[in-house]
Coordinates of C-alpha atoms in Angstrom, one line a residue:
M1089 CA -34.1 -4.3 12.5
E1090 CA -31.0 -3.3 14.5
G1091 CA -28.0 -2.3 12.4
I1092 CA -26.8 0.1 9.8
K1093 CA -29.9 0.0 7.7
N1094 CA -31.8 1.8 10.4
T1095 CA -29.2 4.6 10.7
S1096 CA -29.6 8.1 9.2
V1097 CA -26.6 7.5 7.0
L1098 CA -28.2 4.8 4.9
A1099 CA -31.5 6.7 5.0
D1100 CA -29.7 9.8 3.6
L1101 CA -28.2 7.7 0.8
S1102 CA -31.7 6.3 -0.2
R1103 CA -33.1 9.8 0.0
E1104 CA -30.3 11.1 -2.3
I1105 CA -31.2 8.4 -4.9
D1106 CA -34.8 9.3 -4.7
Q1107 CA -34.1 13.0 -5.1
A1108 CA -31.8 12.4 -8.1
A1109 CA -34.6 10.3 -9.8
T1110 CA -37.1 13.2 -9.4
K1111 CA -34.8 16.1 -10.5
P1112 CA -36.0 18.0 -13.5
S1113 CA -34.0 17.2 -16.7
K1114 CA -32.7 20.8 -17.0
E1115 CA -31.3 20.6 -13.4
L1116 CA -29.6 17.3 -14.1
L1117 CA -28.1 18.5 -17.4
S1118 CA -26.8 21.6 -15.6
E1119 CA -25.2 19.4 -12.9
L1120 CA -23.8 17.1 -15.6
Q1121 CA -21.9 20.0 -17.2
T1122 CA -20.2 20.7 -13.9
L1123 CA -18.8 17.2 -14.0
R1124 CA -17.6 17.3 -17.6
I1125 CA -13.9 16.9 -18.2
D1126 CA -12.3 19.5 -20.4
P1127 CA -9.1 18.3 -22.2
K1128 CA -7.9 21.9 -22.5
E1129 CA -8.2 22.7 -18.8
E1130 CA -4.8 22.7 -17.0
L1131 CA -5.2 20.4 -14.0
Q1132 CA -2.5 19.7 -11.4
P1133 CA -1.9 16.1 -10.3
P1134 CA -3.2 15.3 -6.8
Q1135 CA -1.0 16.3 -3.9
V1136 CA 1.0 13.4 -2.3
A1137 CA 0.0 12.4 1.2
I1138 CA 2.6 9.6 1.8
E1139 CA 5.5 8.0 0.0
M1140 CA 7.4 4.8 0.3
D1141 CA 10.9 4.6 -1.3
G1142 CA 10.0 7.7 -3.3
Q1143 CA 7.0 6.0 -4.8
I1144 CA 3.5 7.3 -4.1
L1145 CA 1.4 5.3 -1.6
G1146 CA -1.5 7.8 -1.4
T1147 CA -2.7 11.1 -2.7
L1148 CA -5.2 13.6 -1.4
G1149 CA -8.6 13.0 -2.9
N1150 CA -8.2 9.2 -2.9
F1151 CA -8.3 6.2 -0.5
S1152 CA -6.1 3.2 0.0
L1153 CA -6.6 -0.3 1.4
V1154 CA -4.4 -2.4 3.6
I1155 CA -5.3 -6.1 3.8
G1156 CA -3.9 -9.0 5.8
K1157 CA -4.8 -12.0 7.9
A1158 CA -5.5 -11.7 11.6
K1159 CA -2.3 -11.0 13.6
S1160 CA -0.2 -10.3 10.5
R1161 CA 0.7 -6.9 12.2
K1162 CA -1.4 -4.7 10.0
S1163 CA -1.8 -2.2 12.9
F1164 CA 2.0 -2.1 13.4
F1165 CA 2.3 -1.1 9.7
I1166 CA -0.4 1.5 10.2
S1167 CA 1.6 3.0 13.0
I1168 CA 4.5 3.4 10.6
A1169 CA 2.3 5.2 8.1
I1170 CA 0.8 7.5 10.7
S1171 CA 4.2 8.3 12.2
A1172 CA 5.4 9.3 8.7
A1173 CA 2.3 11.5 8.1
I1174 CA 2.7 13.5 11.4
S1175 CA 6.5 13.7 11.3
K1176 CA 8.9 15.6 9.2
D1177 CA 11.4 12.7 9.3
V1178 CA 11.6 9.6 7.2
I1179 CA 10.3 6.7 9.2
S1180 CA 11.8 3.2 8.9
D1181 CA 14.2 4.4 6.3
K1182 CA 11.4 4.4 3.6
F1183 CA 8.2 6.2 4.6
K1184 CA 7.8 10.0 4.2
G1185 CA 4.7 12.1 5.0
C1186 CA 4.0 14.8 2.4
L1187 CA 0.8 16.4 3.8
P1188 CA 0.7 20.0 2.6
P1189 CA 0.0 23.1 4.9
G1190 CA -3.6 23.2 5.7
H1191 CA -3.9 19.4 5.6
S1192 CA -1.6 18.4 8.5
K1193 CA -4.1 16.8 10.9
V1194 CA -4.4 13.0 11.1
L1195 CA -7.4 11.2 12.5
Y1196 CA -7.0 7.5 13.6
F1197 CA -10.2 5.5 14.2
D1198 CA -9.7 2.0 15.8
T1199 CA -12.8 -0.2 15.7
E1200 CA -11.3 -3.3 17.2
Q1201 CA -9.3 -2.5 20.3
G1202 CA -10.3 -1.4 23.8
K1203 CA -9.1 1.8 25.4
Y1204 CA -5.9 0.3 26.9
H1205 CA -4.6 -1.2 23.7
A1206 CA -5.7 1.7 21.6
Q1207 CA -3.7 3.9 23.9
L1208 CA -0.7 1.5 23.5
A1209 CA -1.0 2.0 19.7
L1210 CA -1.0 5.8 20.2
K1211 CA 2.0 5.6 22.6
R1212 CA 3.9 3.5 19.9
I1213 CA 3.4 6.2 17.4
C1214 CA 4.5 8.9 19.9
K1215 CA 7.6 6.9 20.6
Q1216 CA 8.4 6.5 16.9
V1217 CA 8.2 10.2 16.2
G1218 CA 9.8 11.2 19.5
I1219 CA 6.9 13.4 20.5
N1220 CA 4.9 12.8 23.8
A1221 CA 1.6 14.2 22.5
P1222 CA 1.6 15.2 18.8
D1223 CA -0.8 18.1 18.3
N1224 CA -1.6 17.0 14.7
L1225 CA -2.9 13.5 15.6
E1226 CA -6.2 12.5 17.2
V1227 CA -7.0 8.8 18.0
Y1228 CA -10.5 7.5 18.7
R1229 CA -11.7 4.1 19.8
L1230 CA -15.0 3.0 18.4
R1231 CA -15.3 -0.7 19.5
S1232 CA -18.2 -0.1 21.9
K1233 CA -20.3 1.5 19.2
K1234 CA -22.7 -0.1 16.7
P1235 CA -21.8 -0.1 13.0
G1236 CA -24.1 2.8 12.1
E1237 CA -22.9 4.8 15.1
R1238 CA -19.3 4.4 14.1
L1239 CA -20.0 5.6 10.6
E1240 CA -21.9 8.7 11.9
L1241 CA -19.1 9.5 14.4
I1242 CA -16.5 9.3 11.6
E1243 CA -18.5 11.5 9.4
A1244 CA -19.1 14.0 12.2
A1245 CA -15.3 14.2 12.9
I1246 CA -14.6 14.7 9.2
E1247 CA -17.1 17.5 8.9
N1248 CA -16.0 19.3 12.1
T1249 CA -12.3 18.9 12.3
P1250 CA -10.2 21.5 10.4
S1251 CA -7.0 20.9 8.5
I1252 CA -7.5 17.2 8.0
G1253 CA -5.0 15.6 5.6
L1254 CA -5.1 11.9 6.5
I1255 CA -7.7 9.5 8.1
V1256 CA -7.1 5.9 9.1
I1257 CA -10.0 3.6 9.7
D1258 CA -8.5 0.4 11.2
G1259 CA -11.4 -2.0 10.8
I1260 CA -13.5 -0.8 7.9
K1261 CA -15.7 -3.9 8.1
D1262 CA -17.0 -2.7 11.5
L1263 CA -18.9 0.0 9.7
V1264 CA -21.3 -2.5 8.3
T1265 CA -23.4 -5.3 9.7
S1266 CA -22.5 -7.8 7.0
I1267 CA -19.4 -7.9 4.8
N1268 CA -21.4 -9.6 2.1
D1269 CA -24.2 -7.0 1.9
E1270 CA -23.7 -5.4 -1.6
E1271 CA -25.8 -2.3 -0.6
Q1272 CA -23.8 -1.6 2.5
A1273 CA -20.5 -2.2 0.6
T1274 CA -21.5 0.2 -2.1
M1275 CA -22.5 2.8 0.6
I1276 CA -19.2 2.5 2.4
A1277 CA -17.2 2.9 -0.8
S1278 CA -19.4 5.8 -1.9
N1279 CA -18.8 7.6 1.4
L1280 CA -15.0 7.1 1.1
L1281 CA -15.1 8.6 -2.4
K1282 CA -17.3 11.5 -1.2
W1283 CA -15.2 12.3 1.9
T1284 CA -11.9 12.2 0.1
E1285 CA -13.0 14.3 -2.9
Q1286 CA -15.0 16.9 -1.0
K1287 CA -12.4 17.4 1.8
N1288 CA -9.3 16.7 -0.4
I1289 CA -7.9 14.2 2.1
H1290 CA -6.5 10.7 1.9
I1291 CA -8.1 7.8 3.8
I1292 CA -6.3 4.5 4.7
T1293 CA -8.7 1.6 5.3
V1294 CA -7.8 -1.7 6.9
L1295 CA -9.5 -5.0 6.2
H1296 CA -8.9 -8.7 7.0
Q1297 CA -8.2 -11.3 4.3
N1298 CA -10.2 -14.5 4.1
K1299 CA -8.8 -17.4 6.2
S1300 CA -8.9 -19.7 3.3
D1301 CA -7.2 -17.5 0.7
N1302 CA -5.5 -14.1 0.3
N1303 CA -8.6 -12.2 -1.0
A1304 CA -10.0 -9.3 0.9
R1305 CA -13.1 -10.4 2.9
G1306 CA -16.6 -10.2 1.4
H1307 CA -18.3 -7.8 -1.0
I1308 CA -16.9 -4.9 0.9
G1309 CA -13.4 -6.1 0.1
T1310 CA -14.2 -6.4 -3.6
E1311 CA -15.8 -3.0 -3.7
L1312 CA -12.9 -1.3 -1.9
I1313 CA -10.2 -3.0 -4.1
N1314 CA -12.1 -1.8 -7.2
K1315 CA -12.1 1.8 -6.0
A1316 CA -8.8 2.1 -4.0
E1317 CA -5.8 4.0 -5.3
T1318 CA -3.4 1.6 -3.7
V1319 CA -3.8 -1.9 -2.2
L1320 CA -1.1 -3.2 0.1
S1321 CA -1.0 -6.7 1.8
V1322 CA 0.7 -7.5 5.1
T1323 CA 1.7 -11.1 5.6
K1324 CA 3.9 -13.0 8.1
A1325 CA 6.9 -14.7 6.5
E1326 CA 6.4 -18.4 6.4
S1327 CA 10.0 -19.3 7.4
D1328 CA 10.4 -16.5 10.0
P1329 CA 7.1 -15.5 11.6
D1330 CA 8.8 -12.6 13.4
I1331 CA 9.0 -10.8 10.1
S1332 CA 6.0 -9.2 8.4
I1333 CA 6.2 -8.3 4.7
V1334 CA 4.3 -5.4 3.1
E1335 CA 3.7 -5.9 -0.6
P1336 CA 1.9 -3.8 -3.2
Q1337 CA -1.0 -5.7 -4.7
M1338 CA -2.3 -2.9 -6.8
C1339 CA -1.1 0.7 -7.5
R1340 CA -2.2 3.3 -10.0
G1341 CA 1.4 4.5 -10.2
K1342 CA 4.7 2.8 -10.0
E1343 CA 4.8 0.0 -7.5
P1344 CA 7.2 0.4 -4.5
N1345 CA 9.5 -2.4 -3.5
L1346 CA 8.6 -4.9 -0.8
F1347 CA 9.1 -3.7 2.8
A1348 CA 9.8 -6.2 5.6
F1349 CA 9.7 -5.3 9.3
E1350 CA 9.9 -6.9 12.7
I1351 CA 9.1 -5.8 16.2
I1352 CA 12.0 -4.7 18.4
D1353 CA 11.4 -3.1 21.8
G1354 CA 7.7 -2.8 20.9
L1355 CA 8.3 -0.8 17.7
P1356 CA 8.2 -1.9 14.1
V1357 CA 11.6 -1.6 12.5
P1358 CA 13.0 -2.7 9.1
A1359 CA 14.0 -6.3 9.1
E1360 CA 17.7 -6.7 8.2
N1361 CA 18.7 -9.4 5.7
Y1362 CA 15.0 -10.4 5.4
E1363 CA 15.6 -11.9 2.0
I1364 CA 17.9 -14.5 3.4
R1365 CA 15.9 -15.0 6.6
T1366 CA 12.7 -15.6 4.8
E1367 CA 13.9 -18.0 2.1
T1368 CA 12.4 -21.4 2.0
K1369 CA 13.4 -24.5 0.1
K1370 CA 10.4 -23.8 -2.2
N1371 CA 11.4 -20.2 -3.1
K1372 CA 15.2 -20.3 -2.6
F1373 CA 17.0 -19.1 -5.7
D1374 CA 20.5 -20.3 -6.6
V1375 CA 22.1 -18.9 -9.8
S1376 CA 23.4 -22.4 -10.6
D1377 CA 19.8 -23.5 -11.1
L1378 CA 19.4 -21.2 -14.1
E1379 CA 20.2 -22.6 -17.5
D1380 CA 22.7 -20.6 -19.5
S1381 CA 20.1 -19.9 -22.1
K1382 CA 17.9 -18.3 -19.5
V1383 CA 20.7 -16.1 -18.3
Y1384 CA 21.3 -15.1 -22.0
E1385 CA 17.7 -14.1 -22.3
L1386 CA 17.9 -12.0 -19.2
L1387 CA 21.0 -10.2 -20.4
N1388 CA 19.6 -9.7 -23.9
E1389 CA 16.5 -8.0 -22.5
V1390 CA 18.7 -5.8 -20.2
Y1391 CA 21.1 -4.7 -22.9
S1392 CA 18.3 -4.0 -25.4
K1393 CA 17.8 -0.9 -23.2
G1394 CA 21.4 0.3 -23.4
G1395 CA 24.9 -0.5 -24.2
S1396 CA 26.4 -0.3 -20.7
F1397 CA 25.2 0.2 -17.1
G1398 CA 26.6 1.2 -13.8
Y1399 CA 26.4 -1.5 -11.1
S1400 CA 23.3 -0.2 -9.3
E1401 CA 21.5 0.3 -12.6
L1402 CA 22.5 -3.2 -13.8
V1403 CA 21.0 -4.6 -10.6
R1404 CA 17.8 -2.7 -11.2
Q1405 CA 17.5 -3.7 -14.8
L1406 CA 18.2 -7.4 -14.1
K1407 CA 15.5 -7.4 -11.4
L1408 CA 13.0 -5.9 -13.8
A1409 CA 14.0 -8.5 -16.5
Y1410 CA 13.8 -11.4 -14.0
K1411 CA 10.3 -10.3 -12.9
N1412 CA 9.2 -9.9 -16.5
Q1413 CA 10.5 -13.3 -17.6
F1414 CA 9.7 -15.4 -14.5
G1415 CA 6.7 -13.6 -13.1
K1416 CA 8.2 -13.1 -9.6
K1417 CA 10.5 -10.8 -7.8
I1418 CA 14.1 -11.5 -6.9
G1419 CA 16.2 -9.9 -4.1
D1420 CA 19.3 -7.8 -4.5
N1421 CA 21.6 -10.4 -3.0
R1422 CA 20.6 -13.0 -5.5
I1423 CA 20.9 -10.6 -8.4
K1424 CA 24.4 -9.7 -7.2
D1425 CA 25.3 -13.5 -7.2
L1426 CA 24.0 -13.6 -10.8
I1427 CA 26.2 -10.6 -11.8
T1428 CA 29.2 -12.4 -10.3
L1429 CA 28.4 -15.5 -12.3
C1430 CA 28.0 -13.5 -15.5
K1431 CA 31.4 -11.8 -14.9
N1432 CA 33.1 -15.1 -14.2
N1433 CA 31.8 -16.4 -17.5
K1434 CA 32.5 -13.1 -19.3
W1435 CA 28.8 -12.7 -20.2
V1436 CA 29.2 -9.2 -18.8
I1437 CA 32.5 -7.3 -19.0
Q1438 CA 33.9 -4.6 -16.9
E1439 CA 37.0 -3.2 -18.5
K1440 CA 38.4 -1.7 -15.3
P1441 CA 37.3 -1.2 -11.7
K1442 CA 34.3 1.2 -11.4
A1443 CA 33.8 1.1 -15.2
P1444 CA 30.3 0.4 -16.6
Y1445 CA 29.3 -3.1 -17.3
K1446 CA 29.0 -4.1 -21.0
K1447 CA 27.5 -7.2 -22.6
G1448 CA 29.9 -10.0 -23.4
D1449 CA 29.4 -13.1 -25.4
C1450 CA 25.8 -14.3 -24.7
T1451 CA 25.2 -16.6 -27.7
E1452 CA 24.4 -20.2 -27.8
P1453 CA 27.3 -22.4 -29.0
E1454 CA 26.9 -23.9 -32.4
F1455 CA 27.4 -27.7 -32.8

């Protein structure tokens, strides 16, 4: 049967399972001891590969997953991440590469595009970083290869390219013959875990979402989500399809804020005023829609954490309280409107310009 099950990669995996089953008990116990975690051992946290807004998106020794529907501009977002990884500059005002010395090389595998469009993606990255031919980036097109061949080529590159720090596989589903084959999904996830740990690298994988919902496609999607360090979604804004929104779906650390971008002169750039541009009647927030009691609850939660706040910290605390109480995020502009409402009603008090904001009278009137 043609496909990945006839490749040496899957055969090697089966052989490893067979060998493990026949290992002597002493050998297994000896190996087990090398995997034991010692609470007294001083371990350093994994090195950061890439950051967004100062929050970790990926570390060496782990992999991440980017999901989105077709044409949501996932590959444009990937070009931002790669540009940050190979550059010393902050890209799109938010993304910073942190690859350490000895791990500066980036490999980009495109499984979907032909030679011309794969080169366009490379040229876009070169333009973003202002370098005609970055010496720490190698791009490969794998569309013409079979799933098993793609997997073998990626593994060969990993084993034979020195100084790798980051790998991008744009089209991880194209390494299997069926996205719903549990055995193949487990094999792909196992390889990602093996490569990242053994080579101390970070791998970004890209996978489509289902057409009918926002779930990652197939068993391979489920398996990768379970094992990934970070899962990000890329979606087109409903009310302004020129804008794509990158949103954290799952992070082991602190979640970064939303990031919205649009394409200008062929390059992805931050979308200005995206909160206003992407509002719909369904999600539009007006401070007048909130009952006084709800505002009191927000303020009581905020000021339970401190007696006074500077303006920027008050904005941050109100955003956290709003998400906690209403289960969704709110933009800076709407929070600023809320602060203005609270000041006008003396629910928050600022004794003089530039003074911290204190809690005013936030109690229900008695009748």
